[in-house]
Every structure is written in C-alpha cells, then in structure tokens.
N, CA, C and O of each residue as an XYZ file, in Angstrom:
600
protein
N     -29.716     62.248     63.562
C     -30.411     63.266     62.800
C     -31.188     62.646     61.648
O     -30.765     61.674     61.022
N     -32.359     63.261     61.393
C     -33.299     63.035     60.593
C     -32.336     62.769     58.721
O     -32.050     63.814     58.137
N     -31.982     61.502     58.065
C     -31.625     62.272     56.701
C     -32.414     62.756     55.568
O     -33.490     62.241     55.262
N     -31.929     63.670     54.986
C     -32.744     64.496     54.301
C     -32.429     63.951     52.801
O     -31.344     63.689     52.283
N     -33.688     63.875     52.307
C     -33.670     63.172     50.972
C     -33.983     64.546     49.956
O     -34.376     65.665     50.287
N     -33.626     63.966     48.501
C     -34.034     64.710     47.673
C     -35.937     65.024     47.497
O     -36.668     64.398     48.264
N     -36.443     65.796     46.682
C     -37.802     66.095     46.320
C     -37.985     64.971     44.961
O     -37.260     65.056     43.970
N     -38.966     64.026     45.091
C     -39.406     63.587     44.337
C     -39.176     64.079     42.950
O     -38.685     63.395     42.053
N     -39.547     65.249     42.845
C     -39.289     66.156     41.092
C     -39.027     67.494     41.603
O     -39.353     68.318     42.458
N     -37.871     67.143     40.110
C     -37.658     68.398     40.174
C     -37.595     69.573     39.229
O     -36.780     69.466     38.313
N     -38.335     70.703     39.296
C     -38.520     71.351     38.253
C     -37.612     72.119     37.149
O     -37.783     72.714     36.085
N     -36.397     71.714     38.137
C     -35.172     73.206     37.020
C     -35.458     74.279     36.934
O     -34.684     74.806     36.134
N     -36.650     75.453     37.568
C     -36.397     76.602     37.511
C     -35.425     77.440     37.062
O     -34.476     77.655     37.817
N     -35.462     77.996     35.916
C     -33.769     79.165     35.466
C     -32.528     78.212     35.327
O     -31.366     78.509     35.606
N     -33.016     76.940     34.814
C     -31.837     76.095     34.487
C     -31.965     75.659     32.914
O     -32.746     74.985     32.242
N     -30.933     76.310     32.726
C     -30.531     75.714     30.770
C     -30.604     74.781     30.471
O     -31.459     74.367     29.688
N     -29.754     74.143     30.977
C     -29.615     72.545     30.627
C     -29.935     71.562     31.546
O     -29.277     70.535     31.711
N     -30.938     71.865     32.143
C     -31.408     70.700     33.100
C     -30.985     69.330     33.435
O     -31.623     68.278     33.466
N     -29.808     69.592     33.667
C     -28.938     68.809     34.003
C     -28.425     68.011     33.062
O     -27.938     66.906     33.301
N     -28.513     68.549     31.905
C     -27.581     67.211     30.783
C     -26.360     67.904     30.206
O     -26.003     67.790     29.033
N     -25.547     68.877     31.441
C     -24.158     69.725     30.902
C     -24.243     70.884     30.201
O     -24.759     71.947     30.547
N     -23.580     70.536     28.979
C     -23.793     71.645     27.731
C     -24.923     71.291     27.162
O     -25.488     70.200     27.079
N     -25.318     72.867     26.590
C     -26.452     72.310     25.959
C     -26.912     71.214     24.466
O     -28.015     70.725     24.223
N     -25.709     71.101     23.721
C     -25.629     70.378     22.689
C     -25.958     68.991     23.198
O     -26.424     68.150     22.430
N     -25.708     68.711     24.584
C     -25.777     67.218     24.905
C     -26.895     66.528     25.059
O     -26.934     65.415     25.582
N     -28.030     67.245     24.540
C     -29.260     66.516     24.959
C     -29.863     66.874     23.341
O     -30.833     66.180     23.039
N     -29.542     67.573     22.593
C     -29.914     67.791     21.488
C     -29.789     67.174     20.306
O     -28.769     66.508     20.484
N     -30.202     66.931     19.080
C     -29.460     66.151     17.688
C     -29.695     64.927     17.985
O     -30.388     64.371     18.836
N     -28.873     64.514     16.986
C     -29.057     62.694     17.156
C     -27.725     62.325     17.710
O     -27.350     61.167     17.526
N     -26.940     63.171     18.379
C     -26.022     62.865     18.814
C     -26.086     62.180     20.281
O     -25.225     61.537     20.882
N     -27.591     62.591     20.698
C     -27.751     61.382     22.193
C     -28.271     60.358     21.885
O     -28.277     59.573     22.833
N     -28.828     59.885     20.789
C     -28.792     58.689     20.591
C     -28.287     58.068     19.601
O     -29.167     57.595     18.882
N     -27.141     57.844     19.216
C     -26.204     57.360     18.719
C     -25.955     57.376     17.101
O     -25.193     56.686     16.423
N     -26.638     58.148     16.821
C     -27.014     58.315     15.066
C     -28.174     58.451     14.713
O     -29.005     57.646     15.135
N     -28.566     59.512     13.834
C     -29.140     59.601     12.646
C     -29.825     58.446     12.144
O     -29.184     57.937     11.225
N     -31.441     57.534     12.547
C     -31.803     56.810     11.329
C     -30.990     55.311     11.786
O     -31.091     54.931     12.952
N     -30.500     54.820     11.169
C     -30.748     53.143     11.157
C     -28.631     53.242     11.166
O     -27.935     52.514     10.459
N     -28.133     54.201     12.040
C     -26.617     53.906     11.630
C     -26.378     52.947     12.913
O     -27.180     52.873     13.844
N     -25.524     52.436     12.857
C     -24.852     51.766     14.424
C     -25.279     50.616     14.482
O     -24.741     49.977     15.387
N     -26.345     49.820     13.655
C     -26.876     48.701     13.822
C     -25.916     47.456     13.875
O     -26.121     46.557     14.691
N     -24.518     47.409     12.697
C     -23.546     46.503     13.264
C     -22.086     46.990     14.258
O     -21.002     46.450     14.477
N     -22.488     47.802     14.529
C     -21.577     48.739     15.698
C     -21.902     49.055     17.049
O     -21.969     48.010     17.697
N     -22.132     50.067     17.744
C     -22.240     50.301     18.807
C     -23.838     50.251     19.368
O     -24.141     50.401     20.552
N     -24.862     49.990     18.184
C     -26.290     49.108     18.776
C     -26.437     47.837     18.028
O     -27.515     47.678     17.456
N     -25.497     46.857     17.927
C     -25.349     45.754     17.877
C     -26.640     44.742     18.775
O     -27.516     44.075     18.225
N     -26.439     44.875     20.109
C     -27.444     44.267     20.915
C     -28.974     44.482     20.594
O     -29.827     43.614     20.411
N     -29.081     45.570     20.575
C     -30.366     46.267     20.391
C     -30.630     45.173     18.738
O     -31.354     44.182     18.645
N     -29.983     45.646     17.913
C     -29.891     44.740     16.714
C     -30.663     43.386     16.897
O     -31.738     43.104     16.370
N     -29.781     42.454     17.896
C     -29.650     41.290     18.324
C     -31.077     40.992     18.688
O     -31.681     40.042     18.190
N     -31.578     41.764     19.509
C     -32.665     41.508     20.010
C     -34.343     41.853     19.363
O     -35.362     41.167     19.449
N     -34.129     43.098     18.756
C     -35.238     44.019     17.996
C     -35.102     43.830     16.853
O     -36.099     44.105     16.186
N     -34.099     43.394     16.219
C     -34.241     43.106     14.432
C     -33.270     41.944     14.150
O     -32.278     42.223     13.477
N     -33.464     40.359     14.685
C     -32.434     40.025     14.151
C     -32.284     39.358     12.839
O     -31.283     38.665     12.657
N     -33.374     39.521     11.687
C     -33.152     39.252     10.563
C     -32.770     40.335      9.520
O     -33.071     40.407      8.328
N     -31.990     41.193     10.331
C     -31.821     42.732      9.666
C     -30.546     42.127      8.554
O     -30.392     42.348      7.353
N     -30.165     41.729      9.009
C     -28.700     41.437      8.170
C     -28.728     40.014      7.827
O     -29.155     39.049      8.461
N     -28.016     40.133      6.350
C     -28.001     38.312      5.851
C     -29.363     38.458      4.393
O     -30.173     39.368      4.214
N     -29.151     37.225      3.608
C     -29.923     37.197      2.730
C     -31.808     36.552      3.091
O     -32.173     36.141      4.192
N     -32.480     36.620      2.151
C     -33.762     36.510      3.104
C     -34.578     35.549      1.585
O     -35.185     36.204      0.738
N     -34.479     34.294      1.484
C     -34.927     34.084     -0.055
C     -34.534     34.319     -0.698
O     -33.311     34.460     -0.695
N     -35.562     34.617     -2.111
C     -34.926     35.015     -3.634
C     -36.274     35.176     -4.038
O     -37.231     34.550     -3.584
N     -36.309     36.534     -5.404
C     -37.232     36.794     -6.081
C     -37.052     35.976     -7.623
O     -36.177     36.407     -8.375
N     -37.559     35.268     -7.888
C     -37.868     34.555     -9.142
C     -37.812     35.795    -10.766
O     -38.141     36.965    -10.960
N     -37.309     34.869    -11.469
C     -36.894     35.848    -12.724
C     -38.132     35.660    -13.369
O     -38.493     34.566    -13.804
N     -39.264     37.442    -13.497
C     -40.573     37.486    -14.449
C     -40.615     36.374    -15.204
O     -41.249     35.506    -14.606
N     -40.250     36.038    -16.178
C     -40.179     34.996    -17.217
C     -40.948     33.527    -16.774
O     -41.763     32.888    -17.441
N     -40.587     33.325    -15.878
C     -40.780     32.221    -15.231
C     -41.769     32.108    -14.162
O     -41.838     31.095    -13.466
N     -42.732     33.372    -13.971
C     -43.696     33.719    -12.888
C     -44.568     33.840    -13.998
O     -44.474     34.758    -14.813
N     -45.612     32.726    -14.064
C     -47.415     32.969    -14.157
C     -47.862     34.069    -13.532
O     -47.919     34.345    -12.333
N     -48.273     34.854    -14.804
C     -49.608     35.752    -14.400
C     -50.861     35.173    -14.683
O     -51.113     34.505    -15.685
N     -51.928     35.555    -13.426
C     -53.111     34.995    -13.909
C     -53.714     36.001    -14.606
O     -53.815     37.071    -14.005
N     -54.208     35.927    -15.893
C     -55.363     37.251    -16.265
C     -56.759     36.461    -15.407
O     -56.972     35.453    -16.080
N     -57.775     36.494    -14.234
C     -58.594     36.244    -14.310
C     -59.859     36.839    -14.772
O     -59.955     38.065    -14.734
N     -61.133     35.917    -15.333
C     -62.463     36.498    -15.103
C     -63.589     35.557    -14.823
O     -63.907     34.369    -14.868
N     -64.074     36.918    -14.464
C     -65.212     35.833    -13.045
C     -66.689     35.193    -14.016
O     -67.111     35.883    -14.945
N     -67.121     34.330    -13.796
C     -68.289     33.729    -14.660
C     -69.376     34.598    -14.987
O     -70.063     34.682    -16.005
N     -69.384     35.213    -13.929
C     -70.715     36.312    -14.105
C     -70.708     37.492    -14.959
O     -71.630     37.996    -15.601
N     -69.030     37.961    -14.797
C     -69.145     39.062    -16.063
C     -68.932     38.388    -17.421
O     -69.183     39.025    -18.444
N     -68.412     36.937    -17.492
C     -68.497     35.831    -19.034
C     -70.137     36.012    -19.797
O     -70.484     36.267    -20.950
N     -70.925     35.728    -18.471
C     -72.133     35.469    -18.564
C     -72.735     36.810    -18.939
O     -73.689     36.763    -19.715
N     -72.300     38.090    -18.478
C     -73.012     39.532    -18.786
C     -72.670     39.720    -19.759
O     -73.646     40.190    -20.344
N     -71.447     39.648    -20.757
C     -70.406     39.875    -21.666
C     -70.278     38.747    -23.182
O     -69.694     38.715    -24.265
N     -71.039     38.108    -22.545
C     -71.147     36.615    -23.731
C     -71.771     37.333    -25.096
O     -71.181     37.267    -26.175
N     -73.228     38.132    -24.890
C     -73.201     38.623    -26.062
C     -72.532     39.620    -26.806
O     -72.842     39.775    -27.987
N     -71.691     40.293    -26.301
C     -70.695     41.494    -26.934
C     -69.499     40.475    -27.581
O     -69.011     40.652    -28.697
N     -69.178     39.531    -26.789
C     -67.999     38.619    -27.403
C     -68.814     38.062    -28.599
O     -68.150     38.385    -29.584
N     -69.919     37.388    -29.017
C     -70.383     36.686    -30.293
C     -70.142     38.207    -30.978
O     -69.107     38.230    -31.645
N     -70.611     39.020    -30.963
C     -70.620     40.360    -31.746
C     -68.894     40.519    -32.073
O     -68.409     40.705    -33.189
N     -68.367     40.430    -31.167
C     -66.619     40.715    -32.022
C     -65.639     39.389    -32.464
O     -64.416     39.274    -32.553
N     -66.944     38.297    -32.733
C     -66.450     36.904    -33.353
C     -65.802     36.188    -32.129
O     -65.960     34.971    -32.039
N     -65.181     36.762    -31.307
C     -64.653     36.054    -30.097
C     -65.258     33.994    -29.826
O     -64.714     32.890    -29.824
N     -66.768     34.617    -29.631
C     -67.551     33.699    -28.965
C     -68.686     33.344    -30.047
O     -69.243     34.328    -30.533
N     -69.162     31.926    -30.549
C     -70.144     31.888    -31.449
C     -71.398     30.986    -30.559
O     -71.444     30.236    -29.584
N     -72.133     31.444    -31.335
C     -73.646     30.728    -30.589
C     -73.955     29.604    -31.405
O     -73.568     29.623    -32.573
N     -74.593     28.627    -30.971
C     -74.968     27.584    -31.882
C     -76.464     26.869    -30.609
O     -76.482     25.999    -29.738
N     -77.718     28.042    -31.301
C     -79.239     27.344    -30.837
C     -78.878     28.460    -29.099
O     -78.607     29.658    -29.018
N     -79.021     27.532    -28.102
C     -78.919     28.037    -26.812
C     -77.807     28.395    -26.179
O     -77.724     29.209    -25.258
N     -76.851     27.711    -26.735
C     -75.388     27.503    -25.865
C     -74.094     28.262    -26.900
O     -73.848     28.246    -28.106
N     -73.836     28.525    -26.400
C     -72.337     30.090    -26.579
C     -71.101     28.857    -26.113
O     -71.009     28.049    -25.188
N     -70.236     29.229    -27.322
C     -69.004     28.518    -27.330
C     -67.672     29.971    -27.307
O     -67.509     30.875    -28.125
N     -67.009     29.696    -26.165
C     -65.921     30.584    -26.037
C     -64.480     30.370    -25.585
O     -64.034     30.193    -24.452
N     -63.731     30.447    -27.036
C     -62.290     30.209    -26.130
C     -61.582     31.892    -25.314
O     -61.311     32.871    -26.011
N     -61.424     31.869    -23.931
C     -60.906     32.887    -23.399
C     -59.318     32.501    -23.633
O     -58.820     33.611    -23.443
N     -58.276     31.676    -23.908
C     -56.932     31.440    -24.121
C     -57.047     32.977    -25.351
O     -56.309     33.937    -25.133
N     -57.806     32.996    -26.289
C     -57.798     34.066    -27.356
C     -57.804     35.199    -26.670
O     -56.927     35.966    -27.069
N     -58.438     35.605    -25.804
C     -58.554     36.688    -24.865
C     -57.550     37.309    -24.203
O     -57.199     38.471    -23.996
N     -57.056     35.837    -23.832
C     -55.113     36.452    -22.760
C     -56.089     35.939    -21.628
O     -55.542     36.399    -20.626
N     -56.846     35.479    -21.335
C     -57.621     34.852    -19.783
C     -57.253     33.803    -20.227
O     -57.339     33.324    -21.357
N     -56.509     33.160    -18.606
C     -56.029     32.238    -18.408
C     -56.815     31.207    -17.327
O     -56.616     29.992    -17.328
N     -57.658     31.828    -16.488
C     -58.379     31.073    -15.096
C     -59.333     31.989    -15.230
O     -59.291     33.206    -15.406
N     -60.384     31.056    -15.098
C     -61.971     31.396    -14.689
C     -62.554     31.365    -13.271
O     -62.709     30.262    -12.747
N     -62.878     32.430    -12.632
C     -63.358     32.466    -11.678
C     -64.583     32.350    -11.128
O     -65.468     32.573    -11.954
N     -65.025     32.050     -9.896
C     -66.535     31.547     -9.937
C     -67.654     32.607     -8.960
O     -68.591     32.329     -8.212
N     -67.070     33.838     -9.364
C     -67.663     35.027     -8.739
C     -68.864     34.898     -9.729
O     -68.741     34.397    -10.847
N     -70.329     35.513     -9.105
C     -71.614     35.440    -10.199
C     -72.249     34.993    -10.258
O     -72.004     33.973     -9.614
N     -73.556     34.921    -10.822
C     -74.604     33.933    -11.545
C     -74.503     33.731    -12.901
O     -74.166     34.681    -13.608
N     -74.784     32.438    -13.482
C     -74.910     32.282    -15.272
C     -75.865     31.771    -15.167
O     -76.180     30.895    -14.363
N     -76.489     32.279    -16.013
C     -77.825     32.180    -16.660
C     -77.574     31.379    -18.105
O     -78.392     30.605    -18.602
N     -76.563     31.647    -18.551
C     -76.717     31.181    -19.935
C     -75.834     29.476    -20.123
O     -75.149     28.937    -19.254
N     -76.055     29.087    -21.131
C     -75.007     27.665    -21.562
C     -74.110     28.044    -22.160
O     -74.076     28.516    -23.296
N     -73.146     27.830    -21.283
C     -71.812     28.413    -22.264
C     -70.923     27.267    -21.970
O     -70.904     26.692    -20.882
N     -69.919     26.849    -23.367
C     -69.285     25.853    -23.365
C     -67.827     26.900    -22.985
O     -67.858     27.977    -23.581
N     -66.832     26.721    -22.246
C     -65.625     27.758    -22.359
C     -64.352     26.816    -22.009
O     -64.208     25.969    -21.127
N     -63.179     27.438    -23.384
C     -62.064     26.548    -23.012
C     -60.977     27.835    -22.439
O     -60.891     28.926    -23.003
N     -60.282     27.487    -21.353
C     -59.686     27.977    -21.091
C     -58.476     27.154    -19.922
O     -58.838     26.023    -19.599
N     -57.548     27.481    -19.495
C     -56.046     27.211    -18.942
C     -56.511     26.285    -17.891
O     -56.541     25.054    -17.883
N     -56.949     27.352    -16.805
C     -57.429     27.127    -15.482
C     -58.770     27.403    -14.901
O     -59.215     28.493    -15.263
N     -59.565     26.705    -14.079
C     -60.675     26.878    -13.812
C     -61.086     26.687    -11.853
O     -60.640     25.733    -11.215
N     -61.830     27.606    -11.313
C     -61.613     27.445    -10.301
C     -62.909     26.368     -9.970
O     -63.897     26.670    -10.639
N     -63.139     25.052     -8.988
C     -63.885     24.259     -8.410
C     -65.589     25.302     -8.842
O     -66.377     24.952     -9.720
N     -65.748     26.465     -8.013
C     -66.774     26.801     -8.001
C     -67.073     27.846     -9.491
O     -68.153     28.329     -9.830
N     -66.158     27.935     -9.969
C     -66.397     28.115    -11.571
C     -66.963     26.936    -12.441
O     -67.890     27.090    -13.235
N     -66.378     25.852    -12.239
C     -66.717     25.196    -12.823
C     -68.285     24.408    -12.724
O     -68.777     24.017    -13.782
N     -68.989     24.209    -11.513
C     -70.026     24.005    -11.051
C     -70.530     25.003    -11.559
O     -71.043     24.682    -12.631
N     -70.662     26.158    -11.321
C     -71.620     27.417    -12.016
C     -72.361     27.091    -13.370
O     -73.511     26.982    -13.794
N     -71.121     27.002    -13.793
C     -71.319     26.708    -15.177
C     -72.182     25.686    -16.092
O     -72.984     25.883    -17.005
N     -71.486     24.043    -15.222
C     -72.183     23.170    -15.581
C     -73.738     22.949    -14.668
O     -74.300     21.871    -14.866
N     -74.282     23.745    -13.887
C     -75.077     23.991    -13.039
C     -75.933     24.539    -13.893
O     -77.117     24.261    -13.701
N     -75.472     25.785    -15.474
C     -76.404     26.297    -15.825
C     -76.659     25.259    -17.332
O     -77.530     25.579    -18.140
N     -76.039     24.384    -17.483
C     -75.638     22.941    -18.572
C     -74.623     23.136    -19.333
O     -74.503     22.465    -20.358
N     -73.591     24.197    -18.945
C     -72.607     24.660    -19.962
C     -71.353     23.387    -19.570
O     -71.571     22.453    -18.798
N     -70.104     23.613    -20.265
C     -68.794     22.814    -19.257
C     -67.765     23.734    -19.817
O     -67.899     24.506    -20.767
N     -66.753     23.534    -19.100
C     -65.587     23.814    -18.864
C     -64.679     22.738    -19.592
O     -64.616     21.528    -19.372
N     -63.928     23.578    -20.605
C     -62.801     22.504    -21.328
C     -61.542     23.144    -21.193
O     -61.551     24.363    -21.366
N     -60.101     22.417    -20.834
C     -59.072     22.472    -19.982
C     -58.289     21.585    -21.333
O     -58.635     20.600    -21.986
N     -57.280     22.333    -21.358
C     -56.015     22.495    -22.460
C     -55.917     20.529    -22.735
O     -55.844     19.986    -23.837
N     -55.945     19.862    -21.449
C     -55.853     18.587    -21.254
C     -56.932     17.834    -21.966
O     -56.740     16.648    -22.232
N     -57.831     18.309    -22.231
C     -59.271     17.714    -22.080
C     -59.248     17.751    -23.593
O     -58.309     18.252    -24.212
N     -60.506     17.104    -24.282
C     -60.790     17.137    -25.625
C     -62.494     17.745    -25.629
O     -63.259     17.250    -24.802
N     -62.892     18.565    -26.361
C     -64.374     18.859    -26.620
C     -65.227     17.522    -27.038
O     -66.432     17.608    -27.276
C-alpha cells in the first residue's frame, strides 16, 4: 500500500494552541529561557561560549582623570582669523608685521593645522601638529615648544 505522508503545512484551523500544549507554553519569556540577558552562566552557557565569549571576566582598565591629557585644540586658521581680537584683550602683541602669542595662557595646549594664515605669527604653545607647523612657518611665522627657547 501506497504510505501516506503528512501535508507539507499545516494550517491549524480552530486550533488554540497550535500545537505547543497549553497555551502559556509558547507565550512570555518563559520559552526562551528568561527575560533579557538571564541564563548566560547557567542554562545558555554554550550559546555564551560561542556568541559572547568576552561577556564575563575583566576587560582592561580606565585610567584615573588626573593622569589623562586633555587636548584643548585650535586650528591655525581660526589663530589666524582671531589674532586681532587676541592683541585687543592683551593676549597677543604685535610688533611691525608679526603677532606674538602665547596660547599655554589660553588653556590651548596643541595647535592644529586646519586653515590658511595669512599673517606672521610667532606662537608658543605645548604641542604642535607637523602640518601646523609648516602653515605657519610657510606664512614666516614659527612655532615655539615649551623645549625650545625664542
């Protein structure tokens, strides 16, 4: 005799629980094993093992503020837009063509080399980036560094 197989799909017509028992059993987070991130060193251990295994255990260390450099940066071009408002609040003094500016007074620590300068500006400051510093002496100004002497 021919055997008779099931139908590919099947729809459940007028069936409650489509085959998962009571109806609570397919509902909640109770079919899959918890609520959110529970079971990870318990009963989904593997899953753990495989999908997260740096979930557990220490991972580095964050450094105590105190001891973490902030950079204040600014970029040459707004030095260069801004040079005359700084001579105006004594900051920065002029002497003929060329503008002398310490940014350490400022709380700027690194000069950045975003911009065009147009002007000669001599500037001492912490840190200076490669293409800051070319800008600068590009327009005849230099760059003086805590190390350095004027």
């Amino acid at each position: 005799m021919v055997r008779r197989r099931e139908k590919k799909s099947r729809y459940y017509r007028g069936s409650r629980t489509h085959g998962w028992g009571r109806v609570a059993q397919h509902r909640r987070s109770g079919r899959k094993g918890g609520r959110g991130r529970v079971g990870y060193h318990k009963h989904k251990w593997s899953w753990t093992v495989k999908y997260a295994p740096d979930w557990y255990g220490a991972h580095g260390f964050t450094r105590h503020p105190s001891l973490v450099v902030q950079f204040r940066a600014l970029n040459v071009g707004v030095l260069d837009e801004k040079i005359e408002e700084l001579v105006n609040l004594g900051v920065a003094t002029r002497s003929g063509d060329s503008y002398y500016v310490d940014l350490t007074l400022l709380g700027v620590n690194k000069l950045t080399g975003s911009g065009r300068v147009s002007k000669k500006i001599v500037v001492r400051v912490h840190k200076a980036t490669e293409q800051a510093i070319a800008k600068i002496s590009g327009a005849g100004g230099k760059v003086v560094t805590p190390g350095e002497t004027n």
